Every structure is written in structure tokens, then in C-alpha cells.
Amino acid sequence: MAQVADVALKNCGAFLYDCEIFKLVPSEDVANDPQFQYCKGWNDFSGMGISVAVGYDFLVGEYKIFMADNFHELRQVIESRDVVISFNGHHFDDELILANGIDLPKRKSYDLWKEIVNTQPPGNRFGFALDEMLKGNGIPLKTSSGAEAPKMAQRGEWARLINYCLGDVAKTVMILRLACNGMMKNPKTGGYLNIRKPWEVIQVEPGGALF
């Protein structure tokens, strides 16, 4: 199953990624913890910073880790790939990398979460977060949360942080493979979700160049 999906994703030049932030986002309900640094809010993408990014490159079948010393390599990969995939990236990850110096054209950005929720009628588009998708498809849940990730970064818990982000990417790849093979389940009904595949959303010529 993975091989069938991966061949199609390789042929369209796909790269899947996820980012973790360095500064916490303040809450309206909870006072800031003085031991941590905070950005100004959910729209302060430049202030959030990026602690680590992890990607899976379908062209070479490898996971890749990006941090301060090789962040330029993430830019190079994104610039060289025809399809860049994320989970809720249109609302978060794409905006985050843009604010931190990486321009990802919308024409080659594919948001798996967006394609999932777009199968649902208005008012019924909740309940499709990554953990809910994992649970509904029999995949182990996330090991932590995005809210905890900046705490790990600021405490210098780099191994734990990298493993968390790597795990999220690996599990998102599993969901994507199921989706590309028509076997991804709706966590609320148990039925199969038929979504638009990356190569159906982003048209790529056989040679790899975008139309």
C-alpha cells in the first residue's frame, strides 16, 4: 500500500513537512509563565520563530531534520519540489516559514487537513485534527502537543523535541498514504473519506515542472 502511494507522490515531486515554534503563544485564560519566552499572539509568526522542522522527501524516501545550522536546506528543498504537503499548513506552517524567510507559493502547497475537512458540509468540519485522524485509522497517537514543543525547545530538550516532530511527520505520512490509496477513514463515521489527491490539486508535468 505504501509503495503504491509513494510512487505516485514521488512522480509528482512531493515533500511533506511540519514545523515546531520556539516561543510560546500567550493564552487569554492563563497568565504567562515567567520562565518561558512568548510571542505576541497567533498572528505573530515571525515572533514565534522555528525551533525545528522535519520533512519527508518522497523523491528520495528519506526523513530530513532542519534546525538553525541547516535551515537554509529547508528553503532549498521547498524551492526544488513541485508539491509541498502539510497538515493544516495553509493556516499555520506555510505562514510560519514565510515569516521566517521561506516563500512557498500557494500554487504548489497542498494542505491535507483542508482536503479532509472540505469533504464535509459547513458546520460539520470539526473533529479532524491529526490525533483524531490517527485514532480513527488505528495509528498510534501523537506523543506530545504543539503547545509543549516550545517549552521543550526553551528547556534545551532537543532530542525529545526532534523525536516528537519526527513522529508527527511519520504519522502524517501514514495518513497521507491511506488517503492516496482511498483507504483513509472518517474518524466520526468509520466510512472511507475520498479526498482530492496531491497530484489532482497541483498539476505537474511528467518531467516535473509545474504547469
mmCIF file of N, CA, C and O in Angstrom, residues 61-130:
data_model
loop_
_atom_site.group_PDB
_atom_site.id
_atom_site.type_symbol
_atom_site.label_atom_id
_atom_site.label_comp_id
_atom_site.label_asym_id
_atom_site.label_seq_id
_atom_site.Cartn_x
_atom_site.Cartn_y
_atom_site.Cartn_z
ATOM 1 N N GLY A 61 12.829 9.170 -0.535
ATOM 2 C CA GLY A 61 12.369 8.264 0.510
ATOM 3 C C GLY A 61 13.091 8.433 1.827
ATOM 4 O O GLY A 61 13.403 7.454 2.500
ATOM 5 N N GLU A 62 13.343 9.694 2.216
ATOM 6 C CA GLU A 62 14.099 9.964 3.435
ATOM 7 C C GLU A 62 13.430 11.040 4.289
ATOM 8 O O GLU A 62 12.837 11.981 3.759
ATOM 9 N N TYR A 63 13.586 10.874 5.608
ATOM 10 C CA TYR A 63 13.213 11.927 6.537
ATOM 11 C C TYR A 63 14.389 12.886 6.669
ATOM 12 O O TYR A 63 15.553 12.474 6.636
ATOM 13 N N LYS A 64 14.081 14.164 6.847
ATOM 14 C CA LYS A 64 15.121 15.171 6.974
ATOM 15 C C LYS A 64 14.782 16.110 8.120
ATOM 16 O O LYS A 64 13.626 16.487 8.304
ATOM 17 N N ILE A 65 15.794 16.487 8.893
ATOM 18 C CA ILE A 65 15.627 17.370 10.041
ATOM 19 C C ILE A 65 16.309 18.698 9.745
ATOM 20 O O ILE A 65 17.433 18.728 9.229
ATOM 21 N N PHE A 66 15.627 19.787 10.084
ATOM 22 C CA PHE A 66 16.140 21.129 9.807
ATOM 23 C C PHE A 66 16.124 21.954 11.090
ATOM 24 O O PHE A 66 15.084 22.086 11.740
ATOM 25 N N MET A 67 17.302 22.504 11.418
ATOM 26 C CA MET A 67 17.421 23.358 12.593
ATOM 27 C C MET A 67 18.242 24.589 12.221
ATOM 28 O O MET A 67 18.503 24.821 11.044
ATOM 29 N N ALA A 68 18.646 25.363 13.225
ATOM 30 C CA ALA A 68 19.307 26.642 12.949
ATOM 31 C C ALA A 68 20.518 26.501 12.048
ATOM 32 O O ALA A 68 20.769 27.341 11.182
ATOM 33 N N ASP A 69 21.272 25.408 12.197
ATOM 34 C CA ASP A 69 22.512 25.270 11.436
ATOM 35 C C ASP A 69 22.301 24.819 9.997
ATOM 36 O O ASP A 69 23.214 24.927 9.172
ATOM 37 N N ASN A 70 21.102 24.311 9.665
ATOM 38 C CA ASN A 70 20.864 23.881 8.279
ATOM 39 C C ASN A 70 19.487 24.308 7.774
ATOM 40 O O ASN A 70 18.925 23.683 6.865
ATOM 41 N N PHE A 71 18.957 25.373 8.369
ATOM 42 C CA PHE A 71 17.623 25.827 7.972
ATOM 43 C C PHE A 71 17.572 26.208 6.495
ATOM 44 O O PHE A 71 16.533 26.079 5.846
ATOM 45 N N HIS A 72 18.718 26.660 5.955
ATOM 46 C CA HIS A 72 18.766 27.022 4.536
ATOM 47 C C HIS A 72 18.465 25.821 3.646
ATOM 48 O O HIS A 72 17.990 25.980 2.512
ATOM 49 N N GLU A 73 18.710 24.620 4.144
ATOM 50 C CA GLU A 73 18.436 23.426 3.350
ATOM 51 C C GLU A 73 16.934 23.198 3.176
ATOM 52 O O GLU A 73 16.498 22.657 2.163
ATOM 53 N N LEU A 74 16.142 23.599 4.180
ATOM 54 C CA LEU A 74 14.688 23.505 4.038
ATOM 55 C C LEU A 74 14.226 24.406 2.904
ATOM 56 O O LEU A 74 13.368 24.006 2.098
ATOM 57 N N ARG A 75 14.783 25.597 2.833
ATOM 58 C CA ARG A 75 14.448 26.511 1.744
ATOM 59 C C ARG A 75 14.788 25.875 0.389
ATOM 60 O O ARG A 75 13.995 25.926 -0.548
ATOM 61 N N GLN A 76 15.959 25.258 0.304
ATOM 62 C CA GLN A 76 16.386 24.643 -0.949
ATOM 63 C C GLN A 76 15.471 23.506 -1.363
ATOM 64 O O GLN A 76 15.119 23.380 -2.540
ATOM 65 N N VAL A 77 15.072 22.686 -0.393
ATOM 66 C CA VAL A 77 14.180 21.571 -0.707
ATOM 67 C C VAL A 77 12.832 22.080 -1.182
ATOM 68 O O VAL A 77 12.287 21.614 -2.199
ATOM 69 N N ILE A 78 12.256 23.042 -0.466
ATOM 70 C CA ILE A 78 10.938 23.563 -0.830
ATOM 71 C C ILE A 78 10.981 24.223 -2.205
ATOM 72 O O ILE A 78 10.052 24.073 -3.010
ATOM 73 N N GLU A 79 12.046 24.947 -2.491
ATOM 74 C CA GLU A 79 12.172 25.592 -3.798
ATOM 75 C C GLU A 79 12.302 24.575 -4.928
ATOM 76 O O GLU A 79 11.886 24.831 -6.059
ATOM 77 N N SER A 80 12.858 23.404 -4.640
ATOM 78 C CA SER A 80 13.137 22.419 -5.682
ATOM 79 C C SER A 80 12.023 21.395 -5.869
ATOM 80 O O SER A 80 12.083 20.588 -6.803
ATOM 81 N N ARG A 81 11.017 21.395 -4.988
ATOM 82 C CA ARG A 81 9.942 20.409 -5.090
ATOM 83 C C ARG A 81 8.700 21.027 -5.711
ATOM 84 O O ARG A 81 8.416 22.209 -5.539
ATOM 85 N N ASP A 82 7.938 20.194 -6.415
ATOM 86 C CA ASP A 82 6.744 20.670 -7.111
ATOM 87 C C ASP A 82 5.503 20.684 -6.222
ATOM 88 O O ASP A 82 4.588 21.472 -6.440
ATOM 89 N N VAL A 83 5.467 19.776 -5.254
ATOM 90 C CA VAL A 83 4.303 19.670 -4.358
ATOM 91 C C VAL A 83 4.817 19.636 -2.924
ATOM 92 O O VAL A 83 5.597 18.759 -2.561
ATOM 93 N N VAL A 84 4.372 20.596 -2.109
ATOM 94 C CA VAL A 84 4.783 20.671 -0.705
ATOM 95 C C VAL A 84 3.539 20.447 0.153
ATOM 96 O O VAL A 84 2.573 21.202 0.072
ATOM 97 N N ILE A 85 3.585 19.400 0.974
ATOM 98 C CA ILE A 85 2.409 18.935 1.705
ATOM 99 C C ILE A 85 2.545 19.238 3.190
ATOM 100 O O ILE A 85 3.627 19.132 3.772
ATOM 101 N N SER A 86 1.426 19.602 3.802
ATOM 102 C CA SER A 86 1.390 19.850 5.242
ATOM 103 C C SER A 86 0.040 19.402 5.778
ATOM 104 O O SER A 86 -0.857 19.028 5.024
ATOM 105 N N PHE A 87 -0.096 19.445 7.099
ATOM 106 C CA PHE A 87 -1.377 19.176 7.748
ATOM 107 C C PHE A 87 -1.786 20.447 8.472
ATOM 108 O O PHE A 87 -1.195 20.803 9.479
ATOM 109 N N ASN A 88 -2.736 21.158 7.908
ATOM 110 C CA ASN A 88 -3.174 22.482 8.375
ATOM 111 C C ASN A 88 -2.116 23.548 8.095
ATOM 112 O O ASN A 88 -2.049 24.570 8.774
ATOM 113 N N GLY A 89 -1.312 23.328 7.083
ATOM 114 C CA GLY A 89 -0.248 24.268 6.745
ATOM 115 C C GLY A 89 -0.739 25.589 6.193
ATOM 116 O O GLY A 89 -0.083 26.613 6.380
ATOM 117 N N HIS A 90 -1.876 25.600 5.512
ATOM 118 C CA HIS A 90 -2.379 26.859 4.950
ATOM 119 C C HIS A 90 -2.677 27.872 6.057
ATOM 120 O O HIS A 90 -2.590 29.080 5.835
ATOM 121 N N HIS A 91 -3.025 27.379 7.233
ATOM 122 C CA HIS A 91 -3.320 28.273 8.350
ATOM 123 C C HIS A 91 -2.121 28.495 9.263
ATOM 124 O O HIS A 91 -2.109 29.473 10.022
ATOM 125 N N PHE A 92 -1.130 27.589 9.209
ATOM 126 C CA PHE A 92 -0.047 27.727 10.179
ATOM 127 C C PHE A 92 1.351 27.561 9.576
ATOM 128 O O PHE A 92 2.090 28.533 9.461
ATOM 129 N N ASP A 93 1.737 26.339 9.217
ATOM 130 C CA ASP A 93 3.129 26.085 8.828
ATOM 131 C C ASP A 93 3.583 26.924 7.639
ATOM 132 O O ASP A 93 4.704 27.457 7.645
ATOM 133 N N ASP A 94 2.734 27.051 6.616
ATOM 134 C CA ASP A 94 3.112 27.857 5.454
ATOM 135 C C ASP A 94 3.331 29.312 5.843
ATOM 136 O O ASP A 94 4.260 29.973 5.356
ATOM 137 N N GLU A 95 2.468 29.825 6.723
ATOM 138 C CA GLU A 95 2.609 31.206 7.194
ATOM 139 C C GLU A 95 3.869 31.355 8.054
ATOM 140 O O GLU A 95 4.555 32.384 8.012
ATOM 141 N N LEU A 96 4.169 30.329 8.830
ATOM 142 C CA LEU A 96 5.335 30.364 9.710
ATOM 143 C C LEU A 96 6.631 30.422 8.915
ATOM 144 O O LEU A 96 7.511 31.243 9.210
ATOM 145 N N ILE A 97 6.763 29.564 7.912
ATOM 146 C CA ILE A 97 8.016 29.580 7.146
ATOM 147 C C ILE A 97 8.130 30.855 6.310
ATOM 148 O O ILE A 97 9.232 31.370 6.115
ATOM 149 N N LEU A 98 6.983 31.374 5.837
ATOM 150 C CA LEU A 98 7.017 32.626 5.077
ATOM 151 C C LEU A 98 7.558 33.765 5.940
ATOM 152 O O LEU A 98 8.393 34.555 5.487
ATOM 153 N N ALA A 99 7.099 33.824 7.183
ATOM 154 C CA ALA A 99 7.544 34.874 8.093
ATOM 155 C C ALA A 99 8.999 34.701 8.515
ATOM 156 O O ALA A 99 9.614 35.618 9.043
ATOM 157 N N ASN A 100 9.537 33.502 8.253
ATOM 158 C CA ASN A 100 10.919 33.222 8.613
ATOM 159 C C ASN A 100 11.805 32.994 7.393
ATOM 160 O O ASN A 100 12.793 32.269 7.458
ATOM 161 N N GLY A 101 11.424 33.629 6.281
ATOM 162 C CA GLY A 101 12.320 33.710 5.142
ATOM 163 C C GLY A 101 12.176 32.691 4.046
ATOM 164 O O GLY A 101 13.007 32.636 3.138
ATOM 165 N N ILE A 102 11.115 31.859 4.074
ATOM 166 C CA ILE A 102 10.919 30.859 3.024
ATOM 167 C C ILE A 102 9.585 31.116 2.331
ATOM 168 O O ILE A 102 8.526 31.043 2.955
ATOM 169 N N ASP A 103 9.640 31.401 1.061
ATOM 170 C CA ASP A 103 8.435 31.680 0.281
ATOM 171 C C ASP A 103 7.947 30.398 -0.370
ATOM 172 O O ASP A 103 8.604 29.847 -1.245
ATOM 173 N N LEU A 104 6.801 29.917 0.070
ATOM 174 C CA LEU A 104 6.173 28.739 -0.517
ATOM 175 C C LEU A 104 4.972 29.193 -1.338
ATOM 176 O O LEU A 104 3.945 29.562 -0.771
ATOM 177 N N PRO A 105 5.071 29.190 -2.662
ATOM 178 C CA PRO A 105 3.946 29.624 -3.490
ATOM 179 C C PRO A 105 2.698 28.785 -3.227
ATOM 180 O O PRO A 105 2.777 27.561 -3.112
ATOM 181 N N LYS A 106 1.564 29.439 -3.133
ATOM 182 C CA LYS A 106 0.321 28.728 -2.854
ATOM 183 C C LYS A 106 0.001 27.702 -3.928
ATOM 184 O O LYS A 106 -0.638 26.692 -3.653
ATOM 185 N N ARG A 107 0.477 27.952 -5.141
ATOM 186 C CA ARG A 107 0.164 27.048 -6.255
ATOM 187 C C ARG A 107 0.785 25.670 -6.087
ATOM 188 O O ARG A 107 0.387 24.721 -6.781
ATOM 189 N N LYS A 108 1.776 25.527 -5.202
ATOM 190 C CA LYS A 108 2.352 24.194 -5.009
ATOM 191 C C LYS A 108 2.232 23.706 -3.561
ATOM 192 O O LYS A 108 2.904 22.759 -3.161
ATOM 193 N N SER A 109 1.341 24.347 -2.787
ATOM 194 C CA SER A 109 1.108 23.941 -1.407
ATOM 195 C C SER A 109 -0.179 23.115 -1.311
ATOM 196 O O SER A 109 -1.250 23.556 -1.727
ATOM 197 N N TYR A 110 -0.058 21.925 -0.742
ATOM 198 C CA TYR A 110 -1.200 21.019 -0.568
ATOM 199 C C TYR A 110 -1.414 20.802 0.928
ATOM 200 O O TYR A 110 -0.518 20.340 1.626
ATOM 201 N N ASP A 111 -2.607 21.151 1.400
ATOM 202 C CA ASP A 111 -2.948 21.026 2.819
ATOM 203 C C ASP A 111 -3.850 19.809 3.004
ATOM 204 O O ASP A 111 -5.027 19.836 2.635
ATOM 205 N N LEU A 112 -3.300 18.742 3.571
ATOM 206 C CA LEU A 112 -4.061 17.503 3.757
ATOM 207 C C LEU A 112 -5.278 17.722 4.644
ATOM 208 O O LEU A 112 -6.365 17.213 4.363
ATOM 209 N N TRP A 113 -5.114 18.483 5.731
ATOM 210 C CA TRP A 113 -6.251 18.753 6.617
ATOM 211 C C TRP A 113 -7.361 19.482 5.864
ATOM 212 O O TRP A 113 -8.546 19.145 5.998
ATOM 213 N N LYS A 114 -7.002 20.461 5.049
ATOM 214 C CA LYS A 114 -8.003 21.213 4.296
ATOM 215 C C LYS A 114 -8.776 20.303 3.345
ATOM 216 O O LYS A 114 -10.008 20.413 3.229
ATOM 217 N N GLU A 115 -8.068 19.396 2.680
ATOM 218 C CA GLU A 115 -8.741 18.485 1.755
ATOM 219 C C GLU A 115 -9.685 17.543 2.500
ATOM 220 O O GLU A 115 -10.747 17.177 1.990
ATOM 221 N N ILE A 116 -9.300 17.163 3.721
ATOM 222 C CA ILE A 116 -10.168 16.298 4.540
ATOM 223 C C ILE A 116 -11.439 17.035 4.938
ATOM 224 O O ILE A 116 -12.553 16.539 4.719
ATOM 225 N N VAL A 117 -11.293 18.229 5.518
ATOM 226 C CA VAL A 117 -12.490 18.928 6.019
ATOM 227 C C VAL A 117 -13.371 19.425 4.877
ATOM 228 O O VAL A 117 -14.583 19.591 5.063
ATOM 229 N N ASN A 118 -12.809 19.627 3.709
ATOM 230 C CA ASN A 118 -13.613 20.078 2.572
ATOM 231 C C ASN A 118 -14.563 19.005 2.053
ATOM 232 O O ASN A 118 -15.431 19.288 1.230
ATOM 233 N N THR A 119 -14.403 17.770 2.533
ATOM 234 C CA THR A 119 -15.360 16.722 2.165
ATOM 235 C C THR A 119 -16.631 16.799 3.001
ATOM 236 O O THR A 119 -17.606 16.107 2.715
ATOM 237 N N GLN A 120 -16.602 17.662 4.030
ATOM 238 C CA GLN A 120 -17.719 17.745 4.969
ATOM 239 C C GLN A 120 -18.554 18.995 4.719
ATOM 240 O O GLN A 120 -18.043 20.012 4.273
ATOM 241 N N PRO A 121 -19.843 18.938 5.036
ATOM 242 C CA PRO A 121 -20.696 20.120 4.866
ATOM 243 C C PRO A 121 -20.349 21.189 5.892
ATOM 244 O O PRO A 121 -19.803 20.881 6.957
ATOM 245 N N PRO A 122 -20.647 22.441 5.587
ATOM 246 C CA PRO A 122 -20.404 23.516 6.565
ATOM 247 C C PRO A 122 -21.068 23.199 7.903
ATOM 248 O O PRO A 122 -22.177 22.676 7.951
ATOM 249 N N GLY A 123 -20.358 23.504 8.966
ATOM 250 C CA GLY A 123 -20.877 23.219 10.292
ATOM 251 C C GLY A 123 -20.502 21.846 10.813
ATOM 252 O O GLY A 123 -20.753 21.524 11.972
ATOM 253 N N ASN A 124 -19.909 21.029 9.956
ATOM 254 C CA ASN A 124 -19.529 19.662 10.357
ATOM 255 C C ASN A 124 -18.046 19.416 10.117
ATOM 256 O O ASN A 124 -17.625 18.288 9.910
ATOM 257 N N ARG A 125 -17.264 20.494 10.143
ATOM 258 C CA ARG A 125 -15.850 20.365 9.790
ATOM 259 C C ARG A 125 -14.932 20.315 11.004
ATOM 260 O O ARG A 125 -13.739 20.591 10.900
ATOM 261 N N PHE A 126 -15.471 19.958 12.140
ATOM 262 C CA PHE A 126 -14.671 19.769 13.339
ATOM 263 C C PHE A 126 -14.416 18.271 13.520
ATOM 264 O O PHE A 126 -15.078 17.433 12.893
ATOM 265 N N GLY A 127 -13.469 17.927 14.375
ATOM 266 C CA GLY A 127 -13.239 16.513 14.665
ATOM 267 C C GLY A 127 -12.259 15.834 13.728
ATOM 268 O O GLY A 127 -12.239 14.602 13.649
ATOM 269 N N PHE A 128 -11.430 16.626 13.021
ATOM 270 C CA PHE A 128 -10.489 16.043 12.071
ATOM 271 C C PHE A 128 -9.044 16.479 12.347
ATOM 272 O O PHE A 128 -8.221 16.532 11.441
ATOM 273 N N ALA A 129 -8.754 16.798 13.600
ATOM 274 C CA ALA A 129 -7.377 17.102 13.973
ATOM 275 C C ALA A 129 -6.523 15.855 13.769
ATOM 276 O O ALA A 129 -7.037 14.737 13.625
ATOM 277 N N LEU A 130 -5.206 16.034 13.775
ATOM 278 C CA LEU A 130 -4.325 14.903 13.476
ATOM 279 C C LEU A 130 -4.552 13.741 14.433
ATOM 280 O O LEU A 130 -4.652 12.586 14.000
#
